[in-house]
Coordinates of C-alpha atoms (C1' of nucleotides) in Angstrom, one line a residue:
Chain A
X1 CA 153.5 180.4 122.2
X2 CA 150.2 181.8 120.9
X3 CA 147.4 179.4 120.5
X4 CA 146.7 178.4 116.9
X5 CA 143.2 179.0 115.7
X6 CA 141.3 175.6 116.0
X7 CA 140.8 173.9 112.8
X8 CA 139.2 170.6 112.6
X9 CA 138.0 168.4 109.8
X10 CA 135.6 165.5 109.0
X11 CA 136.9 163.6 106.0
X12 CA 134.5 161.0 104.8
X13 CA 135.0 159.0 101.6
X14 CA 131.9 159.2 99.4
X15 CA 131.2 155.7 99.1
X16 CA 127.7 155.2 100.6
X17 CA 125.4 156.0 103.4
X18 CA 126.6 158.1 106.3
X19 CA 126.1 156.0 109.4
X20 CA 125.7 156.7 113.2
X21 CA 129.5 156.7 113.9
X22 CA 130.1 159.0 111.0
X23 CA 127.5 161.5 112.2
X24 CA 128.9 161.3 115.8
X25 CA 132.4 162.1 114.5
X26 CA 131.0 165.0 112.6
X27 CA 129.2 166.1 115.8
X28 CA 132.3 166.0 117.9
X29 CA 134.2 168.0 115.3
X30 CA 131.5 170.5 115.0
X31 CA 131.1 170.9 118.7
X32 CA 134.8 171.2 119.3
X33 CA 135.3 173.8 116.6
X34 CA 132.3 175.9 117.8
X35 CA 133.3 175.8 121.3
X36 CA 136.8 177.2 120.4
X37 CA 135.6 179.6 117.9
X38 CA 137.4 177.4 115.4
X39 CA 136.6 176.2 111.8
X40 CA 135.1 172.9 110.9
X41 CA 136.2 171.7 107.6
X42 CA 134.6 168.8 105.3
X43 CA 137.1 167.4 103.1
X44 CA 136.1 164.6 100.6
X45 CA 138.5 161.6 100.7
X46 CA 138.0 160.2 97.2
X47 CA 141.3 158.9 96.4
X48 CA 140.0 155.5 95.5
X49 CA 138.4 155.9 92.1
X50 CA 137.1 152.4 92.0
X51 CA 134.9 153.0 94.9
X52 CA 133.3 156.2 93.5
X53 CA 129.6 156.1 94.2
X54 CA 127.6 158.8 92.3
X55 CA 125.4 160.9 94.7
X56 CA 127.3 159.8 97.8
X57 CA 128.8 163.2 98.1
X58 CA 125.6 165.2 97.9
X59 CA 124.1 162.8 100.2
X60 CA 126.7 163.5 102.8
X61 CA 126.1 167.3 102.7
X62 CA 122.3 166.5 102.8
X63 CA 122.8 164.6 106.1
X64 CA 124.8 167.4 107.6
X65 CA 122.3 170.0 106.7
X66 CA 119.4 168.0 108.2
X67 CA 121.4 167.5 111.3
X68 CA 122.3 171.2 111.5
X69 CA 126.0 170.4 111.4
X70 CA 127.1 172.5 108.5
X71 CA 130.8 172.9 107.7
X72 CA 132.5 176.3 107.6
X73 CA 134.8 175.2 104.7
X74 CA 134.0 172.5 102.0
X75 CA 133.5 172.0 98.4
X76 CA 130.1 173.6 98.7
X77 CA 131.0 176.1 101.4
X78 CA 134.3 177.4 99.9
X79 CA 137.2 178.4 101.8
X80 CA 140.8 179.4 101.4
X81 CA 142.3 175.8 101.7
X82 CA 140.9 174.2 98.7
X83 CA 140.3 172.2 96.7
X84 CA 138.4 170.2 99.4
X85 CA 138.2 167.1 97.3
X86 CA 141.3 165.0 97.4
X87 CA 140.9 163.8 93.7
X88 CA 141.4 167.5 92.8
X89 CA 144.5 167.8 94.9
X90 CA 146.1 164.8 93.2
X91 CA 149.0 166.7 91.7
X92 CA 150.1 167.9 95.1
X93 CA 150.9 164.6 96.7
X94 CA 153.7 163.2 94.5
X95 CA 156.2 165.8 95.6
X96 CA 155.9 164.7 99.2
X97 CA 156.3 161.2 98.5
X98 CA 159.3 161.8 96.3
X99 CA 160.7 163.9 99.2
X100 CA 160.3 160.9 101.4
X101 CA 162.2 158.8 98.9
X102 CA 164.9 161.1 98.6
X103 CA 165.3 161.2 102.4
X104 CA 165.5 157.5 102.5
X105 CA 162.2 157.3 104.4
X106 CA 160.4 155.7 101.4
X107 CA 161.1 153.6 98.3
X108 CA 159.7 152.8 95.0
X109 CA 158.0 149.4 94.6
X110 CA 157.5 147.7 91.2
X111 CA 155.7 144.5 92.4
X112 CA 152.7 143.6 90.4
X113 CA 149.5 142.6 92.2
X114 CA 150.3 139.1 91.2
X115 CA 153.8 139.3 92.8
X116 CA 152.1 140.6 95.9
X117 CA 149.7 137.8 96.1
X118 CA 152.5 135.3 95.5
X119 CA 154.4 136.7 98.3
X120 CA 151.5 136.6 100.7
X121 CA 150.7 133.0 99.6
X122 CA 154.3 131.9 100.1
X123 CA 154.6 133.3 103.6
X124 CA 151.2 132.4 104.8
X125 CA 151.1 130.0 107.6
X126 CA 148.8 129.0 110.3
X127 CA 150.9 131.2 112.7
X128 CA 150.9 134.1 110.3
X129 CA 147.8 134.3 108.3
X130 CA 148.4 137.8 107.0
X131 CA 151.9 138.3 105.8
X132 CA 153.0 141.9 105.6
X133 CA 155.3 143.8 103.1
X134 CA 157.7 144.8 105.8
X135 CA 161.2 144.5 106.8
X136 CA 161.1 140.7 106.8
X137 CA 159.8 140.5 103.1
X138 CA 160.8 143.8 101.3
X139 CA 164.4 142.5 100.6
X140 CA 162.8 139.7 98.5
X141 CA 160.6 142.1 96.4
X142 CA 161.2 144.3 93.4
X143 CA 161.9 147.7 94.8
X144 CA 164.4 150.4 95.0
X145 CA 165.9 148.9 98.0
X146 CA 166.7 145.6 96.3
X147 CA 167.2 146.6 92.6
X148 CA 170.4 148.3 91.3
X149 CA 170.1 152.0 91.0
X150 CA 170.5 151.9 87.2
X151 CA 167.7 149.6 86.9
X152 CA 165.4 151.5 89.1
X153 CA 166.1 154.6 87.1
X154 CA 165.3 152.9 83.7
X155 CA 162.3 151.4 85.1
X156 CA 161.1 154.8 86.2
X157 CA 162.1 156.4 82.9
X158 CA 160.3 153.7 81.0
X159 CA 157.2 154.7 83.0
X160 CA 156.9 151.2 84.8
X161 CA 153.9 151.0 87.1
X162 CA 155.0 151.6 90.7
X163 CA 154.0 152.7 94.1
X164 CA 155.8 154.5 96.8
X165 CA 156.0 152.8 100.2
X166 CA 157.0 154.0 103.5
X167 CA 160.1 152.2 104.9
X168 CA 159.3 151.5 108.5
X169 CA 162.1 151.8 110.8
X170 CA 163.5 148.6 112.2
X171 CA 163.2 149.3 115.9
X172 CA 161.7 152.5 117.0
X173 CA 159.0 153.0 119.6
X174 CA 156.5 155.6 118.2
X175 CA 154.2 157.0 120.9
X176 CA 151.8 160.0 121.0
X177 CA 149.3 161.3 123.3
X178 CA 145.7 160.7 122.4
X179 CA 143.1 163.2 123.8
X180 CA 140.9 160.4 124.9
X181 CA 143.2 157.4 125.6
X182 CA 146.4 159.1 126.9
X183 CA 149.8 157.7 125.7
X184 CA 149.7 155.1 123.0
X185 CA 152.7 153.5 121.7
X186 CA 153.7 151.1 118.9
X187 CA 156.8 149.2 117.9
X188 CA 157.7 150.1 114.3
X189 CA 159.1 146.8 113.7
X190 CA 155.6 145.3 113.8
X191 CA 154.0 147.8 111.4
X192 CA 154.3 147.1 107.5
X193 CA 155.5 149.3 104.8
X194 CA 152.3 150.9 103.7
X195 CA 151.8 152.2 100.3
X196 CA 151.7 156.0 100.2
X197 CA 151.4 156.7 96.5
X198 CA 149.4 154.3 94.4
X199 CA 150.3 153.3 90.8
X200 CA 147.8 155.5 89.5
X201 CA 149.4 158.5 91.1
X202 CA 146.7 158.9 93.8
X203 CA 147.9 159.0 97.4
X204 CA 146.5 156.5 99.8
X205 CA 144.7 157.8 102.9
X206 CA 148.0 157.7 104.8
X207 CA 149.9 160.1 102.7
X208 CA 146.8 162.2 102.0
X209 CA 145.6 162.7 105.5
X210 CA 149.0 164.0 106.6
X211 CA 149.6 166.2 103.6
X212 CA 146.1 167.7 103.7
X213 CA 146.0 168.1 107.5
X214 CA 149.1 170.0 107.2
X215 CA 148.1 172.1 104.1
X216 CA 144.8 172.9 105.7
X217 CA 146.3 173.7 109.0
X218 CA 144.4 171.2 111.1
X219 CA 144.9 171.5 114.7
X220 CA 143.0 168.6 116.2
X221 CA 142.3 165.4 114.3
X222 CA 139.4 163.1 115.4
X223 CA 138.5 160.0 113.8
X224 CA 137.4 156.4 114.5
X225 CA 139.3 154.0 116.7
X226 CA 139.7 151.8 113.6
X227 CA 142.6 154.1 112.6
X228 CA 144.4 153.6 115.7
X229 CA 146.8 150.8 114.3
X230 CA 147.8 153.1 111.4
X231 CA 148.5 156.0 113.6
X232 CA 152.3 155.3 113.9
X233 CA 152.5 155.5 110.1
X234 CA 150.9 159.0 110.3
X235 CA 153.1 160.1 113.1
X236 CA 156.2 159.1 111.2
X237 CA 155.0 160.9 108.3
X238 CA 154.5 164.0 110.2
X239 CA 158.0 163.7 111.6
X240 CA 159.7 163.2 108.3
X241 CA 157.6 165.7 106.4
X242 CA 156.5 168.6 108.6
X243 CA 157.9 167.9 112.0
X244 CA 155.9 166.6 115.1
X245 CA 155.5 169.9 116.6
X246 CA 153.1 170.9 113.8
X247 CA 151.1 167.6 114.1
X248 CA 147.5 167.9 115.1
X249 CA 146.5 166.5 118.3
X250 CA 144.8 163.2 117.8
X251 CA 141.7 161.8 119.4
X252 CA 140.5 158.3 118.4
X253 CA 136.7 157.9 119.0
X254 CA 135.3 154.7 120.4
X255 CA 133.2 152.6 118.0
X256 CA 129.6 152.4 118.1
X257 CA 128.5 148.8 118.2
X258 CA 125.3 147.0 116.9
X259 CA 123.5 144.3 118.8
X260 CA 126.0 141.8 117.7
X261 CA 129.4 143.6 117.5
X262 CA 130.4 146.0 115.1
X263 CA 127.7 148.3 113.5
X264 CA 127.7 147.4 109.8
X265 CA 126.7 149.7 107.1
X266 CA 125.3 146.8 105.2
X267 CA 122.5 145.3 107.3
X268 CA 120.8 148.2 109.0
X269 CA 117.5 146.6 108.3
X270 CA 118.6 143.4 109.9
X271 CA 118.7 145.2 113.3
X272 CA 115.2 146.6 113.0
X273 CA 116.5 150.2 113.3
X274 CA 118.3 152.6 111.0
X275 CA 122.0 153.0 110.9
X276 CA 122.1 155.8 108.3
X277 CA 121.2 159.5 109.1
X278 CA 119.1 159.7 106.0
X279 CA 117.5 157.3 103.5
X280 CA 120.3 155.9 101.1
X281 CA 119.7 154.2 97.9
X282 CA 122.5 152.3 96.5
X283 CA 122.7 153.6 92.9
X284 CA 124.0 150.1 91.7
X285 CA 121.6 147.7 93.4
X286 CA 118.7 150.2 93.8
X287 CA 118.6 149.0 97.4
X288 CA 117.1 151.4 99.8
X289 CA 118.3 151.7 103.4
X290 CA 116.1 153.7 105.7
X291 CA 117.5 156.7 107.7
X292 CA 116.7 158.2 111.0
X293 CA 115.3 161.3 109.4
X294 CA 112.7 159.3 107.5
X295 CA 112.0 156.9 110.3
X296 CA 110.8 160.0 112.1
X297 CA 113.6 161.4 114.2
X298 CA 114.0 165.0 114.9
X299 CA 117.5 166.4 114.2
X300 CA 117.7 167.7 117.8
X301 CA 117.0 164.3 119.2
X302 CA 119.4 162.7 116.8
X303 CA 122.3 165.1 117.8
X304 CA 121.5 164.7 121.4
X305 CA 121.3 160.9 121.5
X306 CA 124.6 160.6 119.4
X307 CA 126.3 163.2 121.7
X308 CA 125.8 161.1 124.9
X309 CA 126.7 157.9 123.2
X310 CA 130.2 158.0 124.6
X311 CA 130.3 161.2 126.3
X312 CA 128.6 162.9 129.3
X313 CA 129.2 166.2 131.1
X314 CA 129.6 164.4 134.5
X315 CA 126.1 165.6 135.8
X316 CA 122.9 163.8 135.6
X317 CA 121.7 165.8 132.5
X318 CA 120.9 164.0 129.3
X319 CA 118.8 166.3 127.4
X320 CA 121.1 168.9 125.7
X321 CA 120.4 171.5 123.0
X322 CA 123.0 172.0 120.4
X323 CA 124.1 175.3 122.3
X324 CA 124.4 173.5 125.5
X325 CA 126.5 170.8 123.9
X326 CA 128.7 173.5 122.2
X327 CA 129.2 174.8 125.7
X328 CA 129.6 171.7 127.6
X329 CA 131.3 169.2 125.4
X330 CA 134.9 168.1 126.1
X331 CA 136.8 165.5 124.1
X332 CA 138.6 164.5 127.4
X333 CA 135.4 163.3 128.8
X334 CA 134.7 161.0 125.9
X335 CA 134.7 157.3 126.9
X336 CA 137.4 155.2 125.6
X337 CA 135.3 152.0 125.4
X338 CA 132.9 151.3 122.5
X339 CA 129.2 151.7 123.1
X340 CA 126.4 149.4 121.9
X341 CA 123.7 151.4 120.3
X342 CA 120.3 151.1 122.1
X343 CA 117.4 151.8 119.7
X344 CA 114.8 152.0 122.6
X345 CA 116.7 154.7 124.3
X346 CA 117.1 156.5 121.0
X347 CA 113.3 156.5 120.7
X348 CA 113.0 157.9 124.2
X349 CA 115.3 160.7 123.3
X350 CA 113.1 161.5 120.3
X351 CA 109.9 161.3 122.5
X352 CA 111.6 163.9 124.9
X353 CA 112.3 166.2 122.1
X354 CA 108.8 165.9 120.6
X355 CA 107.4 166.9 124.0
X356 CA 110.1 169.6 124.5
X357 CA 109.9 171.4 121.2
X358 CA 106.9 173.4 120.1
X359 CA 104.8 171.2 117.7
X360 CA 105.0 174.2 115.1
X361 CA 108.7 173.4 114.8
X362 CA 108.2 170.1 113.3
X363 CA 104.6 170.4 111.8
X364 CA 105.9 170.9 108.4
X365 CA 107.3 167.3 108.7
X366 CA 104.2 165.7 110.1
X367 CA 101.8 167.2 107.7
X368 CA 103.0 165.3 104.6
X369 CA 102.9 162.1 106.8
X370 CA 99.3 162.4 107.0
X371 CA 98.9 163.1 103.3
X372 CA 100.9 160.0 102.5
X373 CA 98.3 158.0 104.4
X374 CA 95.6 159.5 102.3
X375 CA 94.3 161.9 105.0
X376 CA 93.9 165.4 103.9
X377 CA 94.9 168.0 106.4
X378 CA 93.2 171.3 105.3
X379 CA 93.4 173.3 108.6
X380 CA 97.0 173.6 109.9
X381 CA 95.7 175.3 113.0
X382 CA 93.7 172.2 113.7
X383 CA 96.7 169.9 113.1
X384 CA 98.6 172.0 115.5
X385 CA 96.0 171.5 118.2
X386 CA 95.8 167.8 117.4
X387 CA 99.5 167.5 117.7
X388 CA 99.5 169.3 121.0
X389 CA 96.8 166.9 122.3
X390 CA 98.7 163.8 121.3
X391 CA 102.3 164.5 121.4
X392 CA 102.8 163.0 124.9
X393 CA 102.2 159.5 123.3
X394 CA 104.4 159.9 120.1
X395 CA 108.0 158.6 119.9
X396 CA 108.4 158.9 116.3
X397 CA 106.9 161.4 113.9
X398 CA 104.7 158.9 112.1
X399 CA 103.0 158.2 115.5
X400 CA 101.2 161.5 115.0
X401 CA 99.4 160.0 112.1
X402 CA 98.3 157.0 114.0
X403 CA 97.4 159.0 117.0
X404 CA 95.8 161.8 115.3
X405 CA 94.1 160.4 112.2
X406 CA 90.6 160.3 113.6
X407 CA 90.5 163.9 114.0
X408 CA 90.6 164.5 110.3
X409 CA 88.7 161.5 109.1
X410 CA 85.9 159.4 110.7
X411 CA 87.3 156.1 111.9
X412 CA 86.9 153.4 109.2
X413 CA 86.2 150.7 111.8
X414 CA 85.2 150.7 115.4
X415 CA 86.1 148.3 118.2
X416 CA 82.4 147.3 118.8
X417 CA 83.5 144.3 120.7
X418 CA 84.6 146.6 123.4
X419 CA 81.0 147.9 123.8
X420 CA 78.6 145.0 122.7
X421 CA 78.9 142.7 125.7
X422 CA 77.7 145.3 128.1
X423 CA 75.4 147.2 125.7
X424 CA 71.6 147.6 126.7
X425 CA 68.6 149.7 126.0
X426 CA 69.2 152.1 128.8
X427 CA 72.7 152.9 127.4
X428 CA 71.1 153.4 124.0
X429 CA 68.6 155.7 125.6
X430 CA 71.3 157.5 127.5
X431 CA 73.3 158.2 124.1
X432 CA 70.1 159.5 122.4
X433 CA 69.7 162.0 125.3
X434 CA 73.3 162.9 125.1
X435 CA 72.8 163.7 121.4
X436 CA 69.8 165.9 122.2
X437 CA 71.7 167.8 124.8
X438 CA 74.8 168.2 122.8
X439 CA 72.6 169.6 119.9
X440 CA 71.4 172.4 122.1
X441 CA 74.8 173.0 123.6
X442 CA 75.7 176.8 123.4
X443 CA 79.1 176.3 124.7
X444 CA 81.2 173.5 123.1
X445 CA 84.1 173.1 125.5
X446 CA 85.4 170.0 127.1
X447 CA 84.7 170.8 130.6
X448 CA 81.0 171.9 129.7
X449 CA 80.6 168.6 127.6
X450 CA 82.0 166.4 130.4
X451 CA 79.7 168.1 132.9
X452 CA 76.6 167.6 130.8
X453 CA 77.5 164.2 129.9
X454 CA 78.0 163.0 133.6
X455 CA 74.8 164.8 134.7
X456 CA 72.9 162.8 132.1
X457 CA 74.6 159.7 133.3
X458 CA 73.5 160.4 136.9
X459 CA 69.9 161.0 135.9
X460 CA 70.0 157.7 134.0
X461 CA 71.6 155.9 137.0
X462 CA 74.6 155.1 135.1
X463 CA 78.2 155.2 136.2
X464 CA 80.3 157.5 134.1
X465 CA 82.8 154.8 133.6
X466 CA 80.0 152.5 131.9
X467 CA 79.5 155.1 129.1
X468 CA 82.8 156.8 128.8
X469 CA 84.3 153.8 126.9
X470 CA 81.5 153.6 124.4
X471 CA 81.7 157.3 123.7
X472 CA 85.5 156.9 123.1
X473 CA 85.0 154.1 120.7
X474 CA 82.4 156.1 118.9
X475 CA 84.6 159.1 118.4
X476 CA 88.0 157.3 118.1
X477 CA 87.2 153.9 116.9
X478 CA 89.4 152.2 119.5
X479 CA 90.6 152.2 123.1
X480 CA 93.2 155.0 122.7
X481 CA 93.7 158.6 122.4
X482 CA 93.7 161.6 124.8
X483 CA 90.8 162.6 127.1
X484 CA 87.6 162.0 125.3
X485 CA 86.0 165.2 125.9
X486 CA 89.1 167.1 124.6
X487 CA 88.6 165.0 121.6
X488 CA 85.0 166.0 121.3
X489 CA 85.8 169.6 121.7
X490 CA 88.2 169.5 119.0
X491 CA 86.1 167.6 116.6
X492 CA 83.2 170.0 117.0
X493 CA 79.6 169.6 117.6
X494 CA 78.5 168.5 114.2
X495 CA 81.1 165.7 113.8
X496 CA 80.9 164.5 117.4
X497 CA 77.2 164.1 117.1
X498 CA 77.4 162.4 113.8
X499 CA 79.9 159.9 115.1
X500 CA 77.7 159.1 118.1
X501 CA 74.8 158.6 115.7
X502 CA 76.7 156.5 113.3
X503 CA 78.0 154.1 115.8
X504 CA 74.6 154.0 117.5
X505 CA 73.1 152.7 114.3
X506 CA 75.7 149.8 114.3
X507 CA 74.8 148.5 117.7
Chain B
rG1 C1' 148.4 134.0 114.4
rG2 C1' 150.5 139.3 115.3
rC3 C1' 149.6 144.1 116.8
rC4 C1' 146.5 148.0 119.2
rC5 C1' 142.3 149.5 122.0
rG6 C1' 138.8 148.3 125.7
rU7 C1' 135.9 145.7 130.0
rU8 C1' 130.9 149.2 136.3
rG9 C1' 123.3 146.1 136.2
rG10 C1' 120.3 143.6 129.8
rU11 C1' 121.9 148.8 127.4
rC12 C1' 124.1 154.0 128.0
rA13 C1' 126.7 155.4 132.1
rA14 C1' 128.6 158.6 137.1
rG15 C1' 132.4 157.6 140.6
rG16 C1' 138.7 156.5 140.6
rG17 C1' 141.8 153.7 147.4
rG18 C1' 137.2 153.6 152.8
rU19 C1' 130.4 155.3 149.1
rU20 C1' 124.0 152.4 151.0
rA21 C1' 128.4 151.9 143.8
rA22 C1' 124.6 157.8 141.1
rG23 C1' 121.3 158.5 137.2
rA24 C1' 118.9 157.3 132.5
rC25 C1' 116.5 153.6 129.0
rG26 C1' 114.2 149.1 129.3
rC27 C1' 111.5 145.7 132.8
rA28 C1' 108.0 144.7 137.0
rU29 C1' 104.6 146.5 140.8
rC30 C1' 101.7 150.3 142.5
rC31 C1' 99.4 155.5 142.4
rC32 C1' 97.1 159.0 139.0
rU33 C1' 93.8 158.4 134.8
rU34 C1' 86.9 154.6 134.4
rU35 C1' 91.0 154.3 127.2
rC36 C1' 96.2 154.5 125.9
rA37 C1' 99.9 157.4 127.1
rC38 C1' 102.3 161.4 130.2
rG39 C1' 103.5 162.0 135.3
rG40 C1' 104.7 160.1 140.4
rA41 C1' 106.4 156.1 143.6
rU42 C1' 108.7 151.4 144.6
rG43 C1' 111.5 147.1 143.0
rA44 C1' 114.6 143.4 140.5
rA45 C1' 119.7 143.9 138.4
rU46 C1' 126.4 145.7 138.3
rC47 C1' 132.3 146.9 139.5
rA48 C1' 134.9 139.8 134.2
rC49 C1' 138.5 136.6 136.9
rG50 C1' 143.2 135.8 139.5
rA51 C1' 147.4 137.6 142.0
rG52 C1' 150.0 141.7 143.9
rU53 C1' 150.5 146.9 146.5
rU54 C1' 147.8 148.5 150.9
rC55 C1' 145.3 148.7 157.3
rG56 C1' 141.7 148.7 153.2
rA57 C1' 140.7 147.7 146.5
rU58 C1' 135.3 148.6 141.9
rU59 C1' 139.2 152.4 141.9
rC60 C1' 146.7 151.4 141.5
rU61 C1' 150.1 147.3 139.0
rC62 C1' 150.7 142.7 136.6
rG63 C1' 148.7 138.4 134.4
rU64 C1' 144.2 135.7 132.5
rA65 C1' 139.6 135.8 130.1
rC66 C1' 136.3 138.0 127.1
rG67 C1' 134.8 141.9 123.5
rG68 C1' 136.3 145.0 119.5
rG69 C1' 139.5 147.0 115.8
rC70 C1' 143.5 146.6 112.3
rU71 C1' 146.6 143.4 109.6
rA72 C1' 144.6 146.0 100.9
rC73 C1' 148.0 149.9 95.4
rC74 C1' 139.8 150.8 100.9
rA75 C1' 138.9 154.6 103.7

RNA sequence: GGCCCGUUGGUCAAGGGGUUAAGACGCAUCCCUUUCACGGAUGAAUCACGAGUUCGAUUCUCGUACGGGCUACCA
């Protein structure tokens, strides 16, 4: 049997921000597709009109673009299997649902929401807090299984609101092989009669995912573990509609957990770290949720840290480029257990990528950060040098501003308390001598400056350590930053001397 | 409640009958550096529990506990 061309899909519903778990699902889809020379499809699952959120769809594409995980086929990328928005495929689903009814695998149900609620209330007990519409209750409801055929037909003819539900078999064991978990099985007697086609004519996820995966020739279906309980419904639908031989191979990905259980979309801020890929503003409440991008993560790091959250290649390697991931990723090596997200480690990944990548690669992102703080960066070459000097101490992009601001603007305040207690006239004398020597310096390089500085110190019978910290405070404002003579070199003669003079006047 | 999935240091995890049970993050100490980092070294810390199978279980089986997910005309 010839191998079918690999086709995978990510199918988000455009209802809000794209969180960590979603991006990881995208990533695994993307890596799998690229590794197999396959096709990565993005399908918008917008069958719930009541949950439509303006802007959410564009936002998802924005996130994928930032992360460098562009689909091959989608509403914006085109393709031969469109439309890629389920709302635009609406008319296609009904025929499949009808076919199931005709085959006895599904039935019409006319129950109103109130009737459903009453049924749930009537059957609700402490032992059974969530009664289902299933073999135990469907015979007491208003559906084509209980109503006389004539009445069903006249209801249908009269356009009475109705849904189509799957009729779960009484006693069947449905099992399939999950690429991550191995064989998984379910007793159909314990699964409810899920709605397949809603009263508004839209399919539910259950019908849509099977029909579209078939129509779009999907070969491998990756999704979150939360879908596992409804997998038997999907398997059954495949069996009834297209045959299980045509069914994609399933892989249910482990969940990404927050500090206290499930990582919730809602309270990202509560954790003290982002949960969304990019900033998301809820159009209804105006509430902004910060994203990894705006927090200062590099896409390379973001992808890397997500990839290894639940997967590893069996070696000790932790840092992977996208190309390496494409080469090495394997779905079978994905962990089956959920993983708690560790923000500290996420920052470590970003730090590693900041050090690893040439600073010019992310300089365009860093420059505006300075400007946001009111610091003008006129010279990009200077910024590049500064970034190279301080990148070892930056975990997030905004750290560059904190670490590098004093190169572009004289410090607004100085940690004089670090100097004053040990300040004396001989040190003052020393620094004025330093100024004189620096003024005459023909060669303005760090080694040269250091040599001169230490020589003067020796002549004045001062230990370098006694005057190094004061010099640092004068140039930087505080006790931080790279080697002080590297700073002086970059600052230039004029600025260095000016800063020494200024602080001298404060002492 | 029912069903499903899971469980190796605080976190991510390798390993899958016999190992000193890797590595990374974080933490601590030390070295380097007369700042802060980087880097280097060292250290504390783990197989949820109980049965079984076996000469031998962290590894296999079964229970229990715990964690998570699902239980909508949401995805």
